[in-house]
PDB file of C-alpha atoms in Angstrom:
ATOM      1  CA  MET A 203     298.538 109.518 -59.117  1.00 48.00           C
ATOM      2  CA  ALA A 204     296.190 110.257 -61.603  1.00 49.00           C
ATOM      3  CA  ARG A 205     297.674 112.243 -64.661  1.00 54.00           C
ATOM      4  CA  PRO A 206     296.496 115.938 -64.860  1.00 57.00           C
ATOM      5  CA  ALA A 207     293.431 116.174 -67.606  1.00 70.00           C
ATOM      6  CA  TYR A 208     294.910 117.966 -70.718  1.00 79.00           C
ATOM      7  CA  GLN A 209     294.611 121.855 -70.582  1.00 88.00           C
ATOM      8  CA  ILE A 210     294.549 124.057 -73.898  1.00 91.00           C
ATOM      9  CA  THR A 211     297.339 126.971 -73.288  1.00 89.00           C
ATOM     10  CA  ARG A 212     298.112 130.318 -75.158  1.00 89.00           C
ATOM     11  CA  PRO A 213     300.173 128.826 -77.588  1.00 88.00           C
ATOM     12  CA  ASP A 214     297.842 126.263 -78.645  1.00 90.00           C
ATOM     13  CA  PHE A 215     294.689 128.495 -78.582  1.00 91.00           C
ATOM     14  CA  LEU A 216     294.442 129.695 -82.310  1.00 91.00           C
ATOM     15  CA  THR A 217     295.697 125.900 -83.357  1.00 92.00           C
ATOM     16  CA  ALA A 218     292.531 124.079 -81.325  1.00 93.00           C
ATOM     17  CA  LYS A 219     289.797 126.906 -82.185  1.00 92.00           C
ATOM     18  CA  ARG A 220     290.601 126.975 -86.115  1.00 91.00           C
ATOM     19  CA  TYR A 221     290.846 123.007 -85.833  1.00 92.00           C
ATOM     20  CA  LEU A 222     287.746 122.525 -83.584  1.00 92.00           C
ATOM     21  CA  GLU A 223     285.926 125.047 -85.693  1.00 89.00           C
ATOM     22  CA  ARG A 224     286.522 122.988 -89.319  1.00 88.00           C
ATOM     23  CA  LYS A 225     286.069 119.851 -87.629  1.00 85.00           C
ATOM     24  CA  ILE A 226     282.210 120.678 -86.204  1.00 78.00           C
ATOM     25  CA  GLY A 227     281.080 122.887 -89.231  1.00 72.00           C
ATOM     26  CA  SER A 228     278.517 125.608 -89.940  1.00 62.00           C
ATOM     27  CA  ALA A 229     275.568 122.855 -89.357  1.00 59.00           C
ATOM     28  CA  SER A 230     276.422 122.459 -85.278  1.00 69.00           C
ATOM     29  CA  PRO A 231     274.476 124.254 -82.969  1.00 67.00           C
ATOM     30  CA  ASP A 232     277.846 124.372 -81.039  1.00 74.00           C
ATOM     31  CA  LEU A 233     279.458 126.213 -83.122  1.00 81.00           C
ATOM     32  CA  GLY A 234     278.505 129.930 -82.072  1.00 84.00           C
ATOM     33  CA  SER A 235     279.195 129.026 -78.711  1.00 88.00           C
ATOM     34  CA  LEU A 236     282.784 128.330 -80.333  1.00 89.00           C
ATOM     35  CA  ARG A 237     283.450 131.188 -81.657  1.00 88.00           C
ATOM     36  CA  ARG A 238     282.584 133.283 -78.847  1.00 92.00           C
ATOM     37  CA  CYS A 239     285.253 131.611 -76.996  1.00 92.00           C
ATOM     38  CA  ILE A 240     288.708 134.439 -76.811  1.00 93.00           C
ATOM     39  CA  GLU A 241     290.342 133.248 -74.049  1.00 94.00           C
ATOM     40  CA  PRO A 242     292.366 129.557 -73.726  1.00 93.00           C
ATOM     41  CA  GLU A 243     290.143 129.141 -70.391  1.00 94.00           C
ATOM     42  CA  GLN A 244     286.770 129.360 -72.360  1.00 95.00           C
ATOM     43  CA  LEU A 245     287.994 126.667 -74.974  1.00 94.00           C
ATOM     44  CA  GLN A 246     289.331 124.081 -72.687  1.00 93.00           C
ATOM     45  CA  GLU A 247     285.585 124.789 -70.952  1.00 93.00           C
ATOM     46  CA  TRP A 248     284.077 124.169 -74.153  1.00 92.00           C
ATOM     47  CA  CYS A 249     285.835 121.095 -75.193  1.00 91.00           C
ATOM     48  CA  ASP A 250     285.033 119.394 -71.358  1.00 90.00           C
ATOM     49  CA  LEU A 251     281.542 120.210 -71.877  1.00 89.00           C
ATOM     50  CA  ASN A 252     281.249 119.161 -75.878  1.00 88.00           C
ATOM     51  CA  LEU A 253     283.577 117.297 -77.082  1.00 88.00           C
ATOM     52  CA  THR A 254     283.398 113.205 -76.876  1.00 88.00           C
ATOM     53  CA  ARG A 255     286.665 111.394 -75.726  1.00 90.00           C
ATOM     54  CA  LYS A 256     287.481 110.474 -79.510  1.00 91.00           C
ATOM     55  CA  GLU A 257     287.024 113.895 -80.572  1.00 89.00           C
ATOM     56  CA  TRP A 258     289.315 115.322 -77.483  1.00 90.00           C
ATOM     57  CA  GLU A 259     292.278 112.908 -78.797  1.00 91.00           C
ATOM     58  CA  GLN A 260     291.708 113.921 -82.200  1.00 91.00           C
ATOM     59  CA  THR A 261     292.364 117.854 -80.974  1.00 92.00           C
ATOM     60  CA  LYS A 262     295.234 116.614 -78.841  1.00 91.00           C
ATOM     61  CA  THR A 263     296.792 115.078 -81.576  1.00 91.00           C
ATOM     62  CA  THR A 264     296.081 117.796 -84.083  1.00 91.00           C
ATOM     63  CA  LEU A 265     297.767 120.316 -81.303  1.00 90.00           C
ATOM     64  CA  ARG A 266     301.157 117.893 -80.785  1.00 88.00           C
ATOM     65  CA  GLN A 267     301.492 117.705 -84.513  1.00 88.00           C
ATOM     66  CA  ALA A 268     301.232 121.675 -84.886  1.00 87.00           C
ATOM     67  CA  ARG A 269     303.744 122.081 -82.013  1.00 86.00           C
ATOM     68  CA  LYS A 270     306.315 119.493 -83.676  1.00 83.00           C
ATOM     69  CA  ARG A 271     305.290 121.457 -86.584  1.00 81.00           C
ATOM     70  CA  SER A 272     306.319 124.972 -85.186  1.00 80.00           C
ATOM     71  CA  ARG A 273     309.493 123.331 -83.049  1.00 78.00           C
ATOM     72  CA  GLU A 274     311.343 121.814 -86.503  1.00 76.00           C
ATOM     73  CA  TYR A 275     310.473 125.686 -88.124  1.00 73.00           C
ATOM     74  CA  ARG A 276     312.079 127.527 -85.164  1.00 74.00           C
ATOM     75  CA  GLU A 277     314.685 124.372 -85.259  1.00 75.00           C
ATOM     76  CA  GLY A 278     316.438 125.199 -88.300  1.00 75.00           C
ATOM     77  CA  GLY A 279     313.281 125.413 -91.014  1.00 71.00           C
ATOM     78  CA  ALA A 280     310.142 122.836 -91.873  1.00 69.00           C
ATOM     79  CA  PRO A 281     311.090 119.447 -93.751  1.00 74.00           C
ATOM     80  CA  LYS A 282     311.941 119.624 -97.092  1.00 79.00           C
ATOM     81  CA  HIS A 283     309.702 117.456 -99.793  1.00 85.00           C
ATOM     82  CA  VAL A 284     311.578 115.916-102.224  1.00 90.00           C
ATOM     83  CA  ASP A 285     310.567 113.833-105.707  1.00 94.00           C
ATOM     84  CA  LEU A 286     312.401 110.671-106.747  1.00 94.00           C
ATOM     85  CA  THR A 287     312.097 108.144-109.275  1.00 97.00           C
ATOM     86  CA  PRO A 288     310.612 105.009-108.185  1.00 96.00           C
ATOM     87  CA  TRP A 289     314.619 103.406-109.065  1.00 97.00           C
ATOM     88  CA  ALA A 290     316.487 106.344-107.424  1.00 96.00           C
ATOM     89  CA  HIS A 291     314.155 106.032-104.259  1.00 96.00           C
ATOM     90  CA  LYS A 292     315.156 102.304-104.302  1.00 96.00           C
ATOM     91  CA  VAL A 293     318.761 103.162-104.700  1.00 96.00           C
ATOM     92  CA  ILE A 294     319.082 105.747-102.145  1.00 95.00           C
ATOM     93  CA  THR A 295     316.762 103.454 -99.665  1.00 94.00           C
ATOM     94  CA  GLU A 296     319.180 100.267 -99.877  1.00 94.00           C
ATOM     95  CA  LEU A 297     322.149 102.575 -99.455  1.00 94.00           C
ATOM     96  CA  ALA A 298     320.689 104.261 -96.444  1.00 90.00           C
ATOM     97  CA  LYS A 299     320.141 100.736 -95.032  1.00 90.00           C
ATOM     98  CA  HIS A 300     323.309  98.817 -96.043  1.00 91.00           C
ATOM     99  CA  GLU A 301     325.646 101.844 -93.995  1.00 86.00           C
ATOM    100  CA  GLY A 302     322.942 101.246 -91.601  1.00 84.00           C
ATOM    101  CA  PHE A 303     320.909 104.567 -91.153  1.00 81.00           C
ATOM    102  CA  ASP A 304     317.425 104.831 -90.595  1.00 79.00           C
ATOM    103  CA  ASN A 305     316.494 107.538 -92.345  1.00 81.00           C
ATOM    104  CA  LEU A 306     317.618 109.164 -95.470  1.00 88.00           C
ATOM    105  CA  SER A 307     318.218 112.164 -93.947  1.00 84.00           C
ATOM    106  CA  ASP A 308     320.609 111.183 -91.424  1.00 83.00           C
ATOM    107  CA  PHE A 309     322.459 108.884 -94.816  1.00 87.00           C
ATOM    108  CA  ILE A 310     322.478 112.132 -96.707  1.00 89.00           C
ATOM    109  CA  GLU A 311     323.684 114.613 -94.555  1.00 85.00           C
ATOM    110  CA  ASP A 312     326.531 111.990 -93.211  1.00 86.00           C
ATOM    111  CA  ARG A 313     327.451 111.219 -96.883  1.00 89.00           C
ATOM    112  CA  PHE A 314     327.854 114.342 -98.377  1.00 87.00           C
ATOM    113  CA  ARG A 315     328.706 116.477 -95.779  1.00 84.00           C
ATOM    114  CA  ASP A 316     332.485 116.731 -96.512  1.00 84.00           C
ATOM    115  CA  GLU A 317     331.369 117.667-100.467  1.00 85.00           C
ATOM    116  CA  TRP A 318     329.294 120.203 -99.216  1.00 82.00           C
ATOM    117  CA  ALA A 319     331.565 121.316 -96.859  1.00 83.00           C
ATOM    118  CA  ASP A 320     333.848 121.957-100.017  1.00 83.00           C
ATOM    119  CA  LEU A 321     331.599 124.264-101.990  1.00 84.00           C
ATOM    120  CA  PRO A 322     332.187 127.720-102.212  1.00 84.00           C
ATOM    121  CA  ILE A 323     328.919 128.668-100.956  1.00 75.00           C
ATOM    122  CA  GLU A 324     327.549 131.012 -97.786  1.00 70.00           C
ATOM    123  CA  LYS A 325     327.132 128.705 -95.614  1.00 55.00           C
TER     124      LYS A 325
END
């Protein structure tokens, strides 16, 4: 049985529309018809008529990434980014590998769990 075609959902609508407006730019004659889409079904129809297979794939990738960021935020906040010197990165990466961790976050959480629990801060 063939997999059903991708359908733009209400939660994806604004992300998809903004992405497509930026992607096709103001030079395209299709921009006006895109901007008139006010429902997911209208945007779906516009995409079916105007996007190539590659553009559809790029749009779906953008929507998946947006969903992932949204989910991460709901589940405890977006990932944080820190700056490390090259040496600090090498040290922590090697320690994590040596102890069998696949990523630095898991290593840091495991290694410092007890120390963090003992801190006199509100958690």
